[in-house]
């Protein structure tokens, strides 16, 4: 009897493990899983030597060129669509455009006033895919509340066609699944369901009209790690008069006394720029339909020359669209005038305006 | 001008040419000095290879405003193309006399280019050739050397200025005593006659210390200040036809107009 008890005890003790520890926790708790949108796939590919013969290279090049040509020749799906029954209303959200900032130069008004403008080129924009509001299920974050979750659909727009062999297979697959060539930039616009567009619809600068106001979202110029004088405009300290070792320093940063700490949000040195910023209510002064260029008033559009920016109809209440814009977008047509000018702008080829000397 | 053509001011200014000689000529838009031209001719006569075959490249002296800013951060071929097209469109509407300015702000180009036209030279010596002809008008004085020339603001009355000789047609400026807008003594200006009168010993010593004689050998610096030949070929190939036509039509107009003494014009 005693030996059998001892055996049981021994076997029980031998099964005891130190590494198996039970922790009290909420059995229903699951950490939020990062759920990126399905089009967030790696794009850059490590280029490798394929050891192809020159003939094969030429063949591949030929095929890519053929595909590109066929995409260019592709007719806009809007051309065949029936007369659009959907009407624009002030609560509609239209699709935006992907543009490149290509520089600044002045235009002159009819009163002889000089306006600085920024040129935005809309390069090769195509609708890639539409995800209706029921299927669009973005990840919730603590900060952003998706109030429009159930009302707005998601429209993917790409710009600047690239060679498919220069991007990853996954990234290329997003486009291949809808029969398009991969684009360098892919961006999501939240649109009203009746403003959705079929895949392959080209978007042009004429999507906006002259005189309209747009919001421009882009990344600011990356200035790297900067001190407080450049980053926050502090005055620094005198260059002379006995000042040593402290010419560009911030000085006192608060704290002391009962606080005994630095308040959060204190302006300090740090990384400056390379942040997403939106400039709202930018007026369009001129549009070139051949090269798809928009001249926008002012030089405050974020980013350096060549930066990619996203254009939307403005949300500012006083500058919102008042009349119906091209809806859902402006169709492709050949008989457009080359240039559209805002009524305040004097065209360069216009006759000289003479003012009496006062 | 009885009428102030405010709209066209930019274009008038934009056509203005600079008459500043400078050491480096690579692809600079600045004109060459006489010796350099002579050397070039000598080179050609000895059968050495001519550097630039494109005759349109010569426009870089006449229309420097068609060249973009060489800073690569601000370059964009399409933007430059639109800008040149706009400049040509404006020129098709207004008749801009070819004139030289005393001064221009070298740091900006294209439609942004601004000039201080204190005095300019008007092409009146003969209707067919646009030979520069100097006129000194009012209080303005030509200051034709140095890349900056708004030191005319500091100059004295025009009586003191003198024409040195006929072939160079240089006019020397006499500066007023200090204070000046800038430290002119450090800028190696060739058009100033009396700069040493106003200098203290301290200024002269510091001028020597501040000199940068090695800069004329800094090829990289000069390269960065100029537009490469390939780019210029493209630019001039695009605009030289229209510019030629504008020039011809202006010459015709010039022949037709009644002969009279040219009015002095101050900007």
CSV table of C-alpha atoms in Angstrom, one decimal, chain B residues 54-57 59 63 88 233-246:
chain,number,residue,atom,x,y,z
B,54,UNK,CA,24.6,75.2,-82.6
B,55,UNK,CA,24.4,78.9,-83.7
B,56,UNK,CA,21.3,79.2,-81.5
B,57,UNK,CA,23.5,78.8,-78.5
B,59,UNK,CA,21.1,83.4,-77.8
B,63,UNK,CA,18.1,86.3,-74.0
B,88,UNK,CA,7.0,84.0,-76.1
B,233,UNK,CA,20.6,73.0,-77.1
B,234,UNK,CA,17.1,71.8,-76.3
B,235,UNK,CA,16.0,75.2,-75.0
B,236,UNK,CA,17.3,77.3,-77.8
B,237,UNK,CA,16.1,74.7,-80.4
B,238,UNK,CA,12.6,75.2,-79.0
B,239,UNK,CA,12.5,79.0,-79.0
B,240,UNK,CA,14.9,80.3,-81.6
B,241,UNK,CA,12.5,80.2,-84.5
B,242,UNK,CA,10.0,82.4,-82.8
B,243,UNK,CA,12.6,84.7,-81.4
B,244,UNK,CA,14.1,85.1,-84.9
B,245,UNK,CA,10.7,86.0,-86.2
B,246,UNK,CA,10.1,88.5,-83.5
